């Protein structure tokens, strides 16, 4: 449909009206390959009392070709309320004009089935650290409370090692180049049970994916950088959090312990602000990269 709209938008055709009949015949020719079933899922994520996050889902399946009736249900409900005199007059956003029960009632007579579900969503680091998570400084906790999408920005100083092997590793992962007062943006997105971190150092981007490493309270997370995957044993400290690497893989193959990178990485709170200091070294390459700076949430 988007492609068909282009000649009209660019003035090559006045209208697509003359194509309606042949397009309809084409659609009918494909009907045997499709189904009379349709569906939709609506998900919302919210925070309840006590910092508890919950995801609620509402699923609908329409059969017997009744799917096209679903978008009209809202209009039917509003019209019914207007005829009954229960719809207040005036222009306003159509939020809260009816509830889920109204939808269920109006869908009677249609081949429609619905289901609701809800689940508690626990931030990855709270899940890994258990009660120790609440002992972290507030700015460190705030960064790791992601249950949907968060954005942070700040500045950093970046140092890089000089060995050829360190340069190869930086290229494989996408680590930033050396610099001072480098603008930093960090976007964190929750995707099921993992977090996707996109880091931007002055336009040089690299990302990693963090997942649980073991059961809840195992005090470990796994992080993947390009072809590398590491298990990190989290170390809660009075001033923040440490990230020593305990296991690693390259292209799925386990790395010997003597080849594991040394990660002198910590997050802390200084003057009420979140601070990070990430230093990565390899036994045969020396310093690969070190970047340190501060982050604050993007309002």
mmCIF file of C-alpha atoms in Angstrom:
data_model
loop_
_atom_site.group_PDB
_atom_site.id
_atom_site.type_symbol
_atom_site.label_atom_id
_atom_site.label_comp_id
_atom_site.label_asym_id
_atom_site.label_seq_id
_atom_site.Cartn_x
_atom_site.Cartn_y
_atom_site.Cartn_z
ATOM 1 C CA UNK A 1 0.000 0.000 0.000
ATOM 2 C CA UNK A 2 2.842 2.372 0.808
ATOM 3 C CA UNK A 3 4.500 1.653 -2.549
ATOM 4 C CA UNK A 4 1.201 2.156 -4.396
ATOM 5 C CA UNK A 5 0.823 5.569 -2.779
ATOM 6 C CA UNK A 6 4.122 6.886 -4.186
ATOM 7 C CA UNK A 7 2.970 7.709 -7.763
ATOM 8 C CA UNK A 8 -0.009 9.630 -6.335
ATOM 9 C CA UNK A 9 2.128 11.517 -3.815
ATOM 10 C CA UNK A 10 4.576 12.468 -6.560
ATOM 11 C CA UNK A 11 1.859 13.597 -8.969
ATOM 12 C CA UNK A 12 2.351 10.826 -11.520
ATOM 13 C CA UNK A 13 -1.212 9.567 -10.963
ATOM 14 C CA UNK A 14 -4.237 11.551 -9.899
ATOM 15 C CA UNK A 15 -5.887 8.686 -8.035
ATOM 16 C CA UNK A 16 -5.763 4.935 -7.491
ATOM 17 C CA UNK A 17 -9.535 4.569 -7.875
ATOM 18 C CA UNK A 18 -9.210 2.829 -11.242
ATOM 19 C CA UNK A 19 -6.975 0.179 -9.638
ATOM 20 C CA UNK A 20 -9.532 -0.800 -6.984
ATOM 21 C CA UNK A 21 -11.143 -3.634 -8.957
ATOM 22 C CA UNK A 22 -7.925 -5.355 -10.134
ATOM 23 C CA UNK A 23 -6.400 -5.008 -6.642
ATOM 24 C CA UNK A 24 -9.525 -6.596 -5.177
ATOM 25 C CA UNK A 25 -9.235 -9.511 -7.600
ATOM 26 C CA UNK A 26 -5.576 -9.954 -6.661
ATOM 27 C CA UNK A 27 -6.523 -9.981 -2.956
ATOM 28 C CA UNK A 28 -9.238 -12.577 -3.590
ATOM 29 C CA UNK A 29 -6.746 -14.781 -5.447
ATOM 30 C CA UNK A 30 -4.583 -14.883 -2.297
ATOM 31 C CA UNK A 31 -7.438 -15.597 0.141
ATOM 32 C CA UNK A 32 -6.930 -19.416 0.059
ATOM 33 C CA UNK A 33 -3.410 -18.893 1.393
ATOM 34 C CA UNK A 34 -4.562 -16.849 4.373
ATOM 35 C CA UNK A 35 -6.899 -17.301 7.307
ATOM 36 C CA UNK A 36 -10.107 -15.812 8.664
ATOM 37 C CA UNK A 37 -8.406 -15.392 12.048
ATOM 38 C CA UNK A 38 -6.843 -12.209 13.328
ATOM 39 C CA UNK A 39 -5.461 -11.049 16.634
ATOM 40 C CA UNK A 40 -3.851 -8.302 18.667
ATOM 41 C CA UNK A 41 -2.021 -7.910 21.957
ATOM 42 C CA UNK A 42 -1.887 -4.738 24.062
ATOM 43 C CA UNK A 43 0.806 -4.504 26.726
ATOM 44 C CA UNK A 44 1.315 -1.799 29.332
ATOM 45 C CA UNK A 45 4.085 -1.428 31.886
ATOM 46 C CA UNK A 46 3.562 0.546 35.066
ATOM 47 C CA UNK A 47 4.959 1.138 38.522
ATOM 48 C CA UNK A 48 2.841 0.242 41.528
ATOM 49 C CA UNK A 49 3.254 1.159 45.188
ATOM 50 C CA UNK A 50 6.591 0.277 46.725
ATOM 51 C CA UNK A 51 8.543 0.583 43.425
ATOM 52 C CA UNK A 52 6.974 -2.661 42.193
ATOM 53 C CA UNK A 53 6.723 -2.792 38.397
ATOM 54 C CA UNK A 54 4.071 -4.804 36.629
ATOM 55 C CA UNK A 55 3.377 -5.679 33.002
ATOM 56 C CA UNK A 56 -0.226 -6.305 32.021
ATOM 57 C CA UNK A 57 -1.336 -7.832 28.729
ATOM 58 C CA UNK A 58 -4.670 -8.048 26.959
ATOM 59 C CA UNK A 59 -4.924 -10.425 24.004
ATOM 60 C CA UNK A 60 -7.741 -10.736 21.488
ATOM 61 C CA UNK A 61 -8.352 -13.362 18.810
ATOM 62 C CA UNK A 62 -11.104 -12.863 16.215
ATOM 63 C CA UNK A 63 -12.276 -15.748 14.042
ATOM 64 C CA UNK A 64 -14.809 -16.344 11.267
ATOM 65 C CA UNK A 65 -13.688 -13.162 9.520
ATOM 66 C CA UNK A 66 -14.854 -10.914 12.381
ATOM 67 C CA UNK A 67 -11.484 -9.149 12.687
ATOM 68 C CA UNK A 68 -12.562 -6.049 10.699
ATOM 69 C CA UNK A 69 -15.292 -5.406 13.290
ATOM 70 C CA UNK A 70 -12.749 -4.867 16.082
ATOM 71 C CA UNK A 71 -11.600 -1.313 15.148
ATOM 72 C CA UNK A 72 -15.278 -0.238 14.999
ATOM 73 C CA UNK A 73 -16.074 -1.387 18.557
ATOM 74 C CA UNK A 74 -14.822 1.871 20.076
ATOM 75 C CA UNK A 75 -17.082 3.940 17.804
ATOM 76 C CA UNK A 76 -20.046 1.701 18.587
ATOM 77 C CA UNK A 77 -19.476 2.157 22.337
ATOM 78 C CA UNK A 78 -19.196 5.938 22.039
ATOM 79 C CA UNK A 79 -22.319 6.113 19.860
ATOM 80 C CA UNK A 80 -24.253 3.976 22.351
ATOM 81 C CA UNK A 81 -23.189 6.218 25.235
ATOM 82 C CA UNK A 82 -24.153 9.329 23.266
ATOM 83 C CA UNK A 83 -27.605 7.913 22.453
ATOM 84 C CA UNK A 84 -28.097 6.950 26.090
ATOM 85 C CA UNK A 85 -27.151 10.461 27.218
ATOM 86 C CA UNK A 86 -24.245 9.235 29.364
ATOM 87 C CA UNK A 87 -21.501 10.826 27.262
ATOM 88 C CA UNK A 88 -20.544 14.311 28.520
ATOM 89 C CA UNK A 89 -20.450 16.937 25.745
ATOM 90 C CA UNK A 90 -17.323 18.821 24.742
ATOM 91 C CA UNK A 91 -14.037 18.299 22.940
ATOM 92 C CA UNK A 92 -11.360 16.367 24.847
ATOM 93 C CA UNK A 93 -8.878 13.490 24.425
ATOM 94 C CA UNK A 94 -10.739 10.173 24.159
ATOM 95 C CA UNK A 95 -8.978 8.698 27.172
ATOM 96 C CA UNK A 96 -11.001 6.778 29.729
ATOM 97 C CA UNK A 97 -14.181 7.159 27.648
ATOM 98 C CA UNK A 98 -14.931 3.465 28.210
ATOM 99 C CA UNK A 99 -13.367 0.456 29.920
ATOM 100 C CA UNK A 100 -12.479 -3.120 29.078
ATOM 101 C CA UNK A 101 -15.886 -4.348 30.218
ATOM 102 C CA UNK A 102 -17.536 -2.121 27.597
ATOM 103 C CA UNK A 103 -15.381 -3.720 24.889
ATOM 104 C CA UNK A 104 -16.283 -7.234 26.053
ATOM 105 C CA UNK A 105 -19.977 -6.358 26.146
ATOM 106 C CA UNK A 106 -19.997 -4.773 22.688
ATOM 107 C CA UNK A 107 -18.103 -7.734 21.190
ATOM 108 C CA UNK A 108 -20.890 -10.165 22.111
ATOM 109 C CA UNK A 109 -22.192 -11.857 19.002
ATOM 110 C CA UNK A 110 -18.771 -11.796 17.360
ATOM 111 C CA UNK A 111 -16.416 -14.774 17.186
ATOM 112 C CA UNK A 112 -14.016 -13.102 19.570
ATOM 113 C CA UNK A 113 -12.034 -14.442 22.531
ATOM 114 C CA UNK A 114 -9.985 -12.330 24.954
ATOM 115 C CA UNK A 115 -7.518 -13.024 27.738
ATOM 116 C CA UNK A 116 -5.765 -10.860 30.310
ATOM 117 C CA UNK A 117 -2.535 -11.571 32.197
ATOM 118 C CA UNK A 118 -0.134 -9.754 34.462
ATOM 119 C CA UNK A 119 3.387 -10.302 35.725
ATOM 120 C CA UNK A 120 5.832 -8.565 38.019
ATOM 121 C CA UNK A 121 8.873 -7.118 36.203
ATOM 122 C CA UNK A 122 12.112 -7.061 38.195
ATOM 123 C CA UNK A 123 15.094 -4.999 36.967
ATOM 124 C CA UNK A 124 17.998 -7.202 35.873
ATOM 125 C CA UNK A 125 20.462 -5.973 38.498
ATOM 126 C CA UNK A 126 17.898 -6.128 41.313
ATOM 127 C CA UNK A 127 17.213 -9.713 40.272
ATOM 128 C CA UNK A 128 20.936 -10.572 40.268
ATOM 129 C CA UNK A 129 21.872 -8.801 43.500
ATOM 130 C CA UNK A 130 18.805 -9.553 45.596
ATOM 131 C CA UNK A 131 18.655 -7.591 48.894
ATOM 132 C CA UNK A 132 22.167 -6.205 48.278
ATOM 133 C CA UNK A 133 20.729 -4.027 45.502
ATOM 134 C CA UNK A 134 19.088 -1.751 48.088
ATOM 135 C CA UNK A 135 22.466 -1.092 49.745
ATOM 136 C CA UNK A 136 23.885 0.593 46.614
ATOM 137 C CA UNK A 137 24.120 4.408 46.419
ATOM 138 C CA UNK A 138 20.949 5.970 45.023
ATOM 139 C CA UNK A 139 22.477 7.127 41.676
ATOM 140 C CA UNK A 140 23.847 3.607 41.019
ATOM 141 C CA UNK A 141 20.469 2.038 41.836
ATOM 142 C CA UNK A 142 18.704 4.536 39.567
ATOM 143 C CA UNK A 143 20.831 3.582 36.547
ATOM 144 C CA UNK A 144 20.021 -0.104 37.030
ATOM 145 C CA UNK A 145 16.281 0.239 37.688
ATOM 146 C CA UNK A 146 15.458 -0.025 33.974
ATOM 147 C CA UNK A 147 12.246 -1.932 33.205
ATOM 148 C CA UNK A 148 11.505 -0.341 29.817
ATOM 149 C CA UNK A 149 13.732 2.367 28.258
ATOM 150 C CA UNK A 150 16.003 4.931 29.887
ATOM 151 C CA UNK A 151 18.429 7.503 28.488
ATOM 152 C CA UNK A 152 21.507 8.957 30.208
ATOM 153 C CA UNK A 153 24.075 11.515 29.126
ATOM 154 C CA UNK A 154 27.324 12.992 30.399
ATOM 155 C CA UNK A 155 31.015 13.367 29.541
ATOM 156 C CA UNK A 156 34.000 11.038 29.647
ATOM 157 C CA UNK A 157 37.744 10.792 29.237
ATOM 158 C CA UNK A 158 38.911 7.905 27.023
ATOM 159 C CA UNK A 159 42.362 6.287 26.939
ATOM 160 C CA UNK A 160 43.382 3.511 24.555
ATOM 161 C CA UNK A 161 46.290 1.057 24.544
ATOM 162 C CA UNK A 162 48.986 1.180 21.861
ATOM 163 C CA UNK A 163 49.509 -2.515 21.088
ATOM 164 C CA UNK A 164 48.268 -3.895 17.736
ATOM 165 C CA UNK A 165 46.229 -6.603 19.509
ATOM 166 C CA UNK A 166 44.464 -3.984 21.630
ATOM 167 C CA UNK A 167 43.594 -2.090 18.451
ATOM 168 C CA UNK A 168 42.119 -5.264 16.909
ATOM 169 C CA UNK A 169 39.985 -5.931 19.990
ATOM 170 C CA UNK A 170 38.732 -2.325 20.029
ATOM 171 C CA UNK A 171 37.718 -2.640 16.384
ATOM 172 C CA UNK A 172 35.932 -5.958 16.994
ATOM 173 C CA UNK A 173 33.914 -4.539 19.875
ATOM 174 C CA UNK A 174 33.605 -0.948 18.657
ATOM 175 C CA UNK A 175 35.228 0.729 21.667
ATOM 176 C CA UNK A 176 35.731 4.528 21.395
ATOM 177 C CA UNK A 177 38.887 6.405 20.450
ATOM 178 C CA UNK A 178 41.006 8.440 22.849
ATOM 179 C CA UNK A 179 39.712 11.847 23.856
ATOM 180 C CA UNK A 180 38.890 14.244 26.668
ATOM 181 C CA UNK A 181 35.526 15.803 27.517
ATOM 182 C CA UNK A 182 33.882 13.333 25.130
ATOM 183 C CA UNK A 183 30.070 13.667 25.135
ATOM 184 C CA UNK A 184 28.420 10.403 26.177
ATOM 185 C CA UNK A 185 24.908 9.063 25.670
ATOM 186 C CA UNK A 186 23.818 5.729 27.103
ATOM 187 C CA UNK A 187 20.451 4.243 26.101
ATOM 188 C CA UNK A 188 19.266 1.206 28.059
ATOM 189 C CA UNK A 189 16.366 -0.864 26.733
ATOM 190 C CA UNK A 190 14.717 -3.784 28.463
ATOM 191 C CA UNK A 191 13.841 -6.657 26.101
ATOM 192 C CA UNK A 192 12.223 -9.618 27.910
ATOM 193 C CA UNK A 193 14.851 -10.788 30.418
ATOM 194 C CA UNK A 194 17.786 -8.897 28.915
ATOM 195 C CA UNK A 195 19.029 -5.327 28.751
ATOM 196 C CA UNK A 196 20.466 -3.789 25.594
ATOM 197 C CA UNK A 197 22.978 -1.005 26.263
ATOM 198 C CA UNK A 198 23.801 1.377 23.422
ATOM 199 C CA UNK A 199 26.752 3.619 24.268
ATOM 200 C CA UNK A 200 27.631 6.662 22.160
ATOM 201 C CA UNK A 201 31.001 8.342 22.794
ATOM 202 C CA UNK A 202 31.112 11.416 20.581
ATOM 203 C CA UNK A 203 29.454 9.579 17.688
ATOM 204 C CA UNK A 204 31.401 6.334 18.161
ATOM 205 C CA UNK A 205 28.787 3.751 19.077
ATOM 206 C CA UNK A 206 29.045 0.280 20.526
ATOM 207 C CA UNK A 207 26.490 -1.855 22.270
ATOM 208 C CA UNK A 208 26.272 -4.841 24.565
ATOM 209 C CA UNK A 209 23.562 -7.176 25.769
ATOM 210 C CA UNK A 210 23.211 -8.142 29.429
ATOM 211 C CA UNK A 211 21.324 -11.207 30.620
ATOM 212 C CA UNK A 212 20.948 -13.063 33.933
ATOM 213 C CA UNK A 213 23.731 -15.534 34.690
ATOM 214 C CA UNK A 214 22.175 -18.088 36.979
ATOM 215 C CA UNK A 215 19.118 -17.966 39.260
ATOM 216 C CA UNK A 216 17.844 -14.888 41.072
ATOM 217 C CA UNK A 217 20.358 -13.723 43.682
ATOM 218 C CA UNK A 218 23.304 -15.370 41.906
ATOM 219 C CA UNK A 219 25.130 -11.988 41.978
ATOM 220 C CA UNK A 220 26.223 -12.488 38.356
ATOM 221 C CA UNK A 221 25.273 -11.128 34.958
ATOM 222 C CA UNK A 222 26.414 -12.102 31.470
ATOM 223 C CA UNK A 223 27.413 -9.424 28.964
ATOM 224 C CA UNK A 224 28.010 -9.848 25.243
ATOM 225 C CA UNK A 225 30.253 -7.482 23.258
ATOM 226 C CA UNK A 226 30.257 -8.482 19.592
ATOM 227 C CA UNK A 227 31.896 -11.938 19.371
ATOM 228 C CA UNK A 228 32.807 -11.886 23.097
ATOM 229 C CA UNK A 229 30.614 -13.024 25.985
ATOM 230 C CA UNK A 230 31.594 -12.697 29.636
ATOM 231 C CA UNK A 231 30.171 -13.640 33.014
ATOM 232 C CA UNK A 232 30.651 -10.832 35.517
ATOM 233 C CA UNK A 233 30.543 -11.387 39.280
ATOM 234 C CA UNK A 234 28.969 -8.264 40.734
ATOM 235 C CA UNK A 235 30.616 -6.863 43.869
ATOM 236 C CA UNK A 236 28.414 -4.499 45.926
ATOM 237 C CA UNK A 237 30.558 -1.982 47.772
ATOM 238 C CA UNK A 238 29.907 0.838 50.200
ATOM 239 C CA UNK A 239 30.539 3.411 47.462
ATOM 240 C CA UNK A 240 29.098 1.506 44.500
ATOM 241 C CA UNK A 241 29.525 -1.630 42.425
ATOM 242 C CA UNK A 242 32.465 -3.617 41.019
ATOM 243 C CA UNK A 243 32.466 -5.765 37.868
ATOM 244 C CA UNK A 244 35.209 -8.454 37.855
ATOM 245 C CA UNK A 245 35.160 -10.882 34.906
ATOM 246 C CA UNK A 246 35.132 -14.566 35.940
ATOM 247 C CA UNK A 247 34.440 -16.446 32.675
ATOM 248 C CA UNK A 248 34.553 -15.688 28.965
ATOM 249 C CA UNK A 249 33.869 -16.996 25.458
ATOM 250 C CA UNK A 250 34.945 -15.932 21.973
ATOM 251 C CA UNK A 251 32.647 -16.993 19.112
ATOM 252 C CA UNK A 252 31.108 -19.502 21.522
ATOM 253 C CA UNK A 253 34.449 -21.087 22.462
ATOM 254 C CA UNK A 254 35.514 -20.851 26.138
ATOM 255 C CA UNK A 255 38.522 -18.683 26.852
ATOM 256 C CA UNK A 256 41.262 -20.065 29.122
ATOM 257 C CA UNK A 257 41.392 -18.233 32.436
ATOM 258 C CA UNK A 258 44.856 -16.841 31.636
ATOM 259 C CA UNK A 259 43.400 -15.142 28.516
ATOM 260 C CA UNK A 260 40.447 -13.543 30.286
ATOM 261 C CA UNK A 261 40.431 -9.745 30.285
ATOM 262 C CA UNK A 262 41.119 -7.950 33.522
ATOM 263 C CA UNK A 263 38.192 -5.620 34.134
ATOM 264 C CA UNK A 264 38.929 -2.969 36.728
ATOM 265 C CA UNK A 265 35.440 -1.493 36.436
ATOM 266 C CA UNK A 266 33.416 0.306 39.056
ATOM 267 C CA UNK A 267 30.351 2.464 39.373
ATOM 268 C CA UNK A 268 30.123 4.902 42.234
ATOM 269 C CA UNK A 269 28.509 8.051 43.585
ATOM 270 C CA UNK A 270 30.632 11.184 43.909
ATOM 271 C CA UNK A 271 29.051 14.476 44.991
ATOM 272 C CA UNK A 272 25.629 12.944 44.444
ATOM 273 C CA UNK A 273 26.324 12.047 40.794
ATOM 274 C CA UNK A 274 26.767 8.710 39.073
ATOM 275 C CA UNK A 275 30.386 8.040 38.126
ATOM 276 C CA UNK A 276 31.802 5.225 36.012
ATOM 277 C CA UNK A 277 35.394 4.042 35.566
ATOM 278 C CA UNK A 278 35.862 1.191 33.085
ATOM 279 C CA UNK A 279 39.339 -0.236 32.456
ATOM 280 C CA UNK A 280 39.854 -3.347 30.304
ATOM 281 C CA UNK A 281 43.199 -5.081 29.879
ATOM 282 C CA UNK A 282 44.251 -8.276 28.103
ATOM 283 C CA UNK A 283 47.223 -10.479 29.103
ATOM 284 C CA UNK A 284 48.832 -10.273 25.641
ATOM 285 C CA UNK A 285 47.716 -6.760 24.730
ATOM 286 C CA UNK A 286 47.929 -4.670 27.877
ATOM 287 C CA UNK A 287 45.469 -1.814 28.115
ATOM 288 C CA UNK A 288 42.652 -2.097 25.580
ATOM 289 C CA UNK A 289 40.558 0.869 26.670
ATOM 290 C CA UNK A 290 39.740 2.936 29.724
ATOM 291 C CA UNK A 291 36.852 5.346 29.888
ATOM 292 C CA UNK A 292 35.670 7.247 32.935
ATOM 293 C CA UNK A 293 33.195 10.009 33.518
ATOM 294 C CA UNK A 294 29.745 10.810 34.821
ATOM 295 C CA UNK A 295 26.151 10.276 33.732
ATOM 296 C CA UNK A 296 22.838 11.872 34.579
ATOM 297 C CA UNK A 297 19.390 10.996 33.423
ATOM 298 C CA UNK A 298 18.088 12.736 30.327
ATOM 299 C CA UNK A 299 14.894 14.608 31.228
#
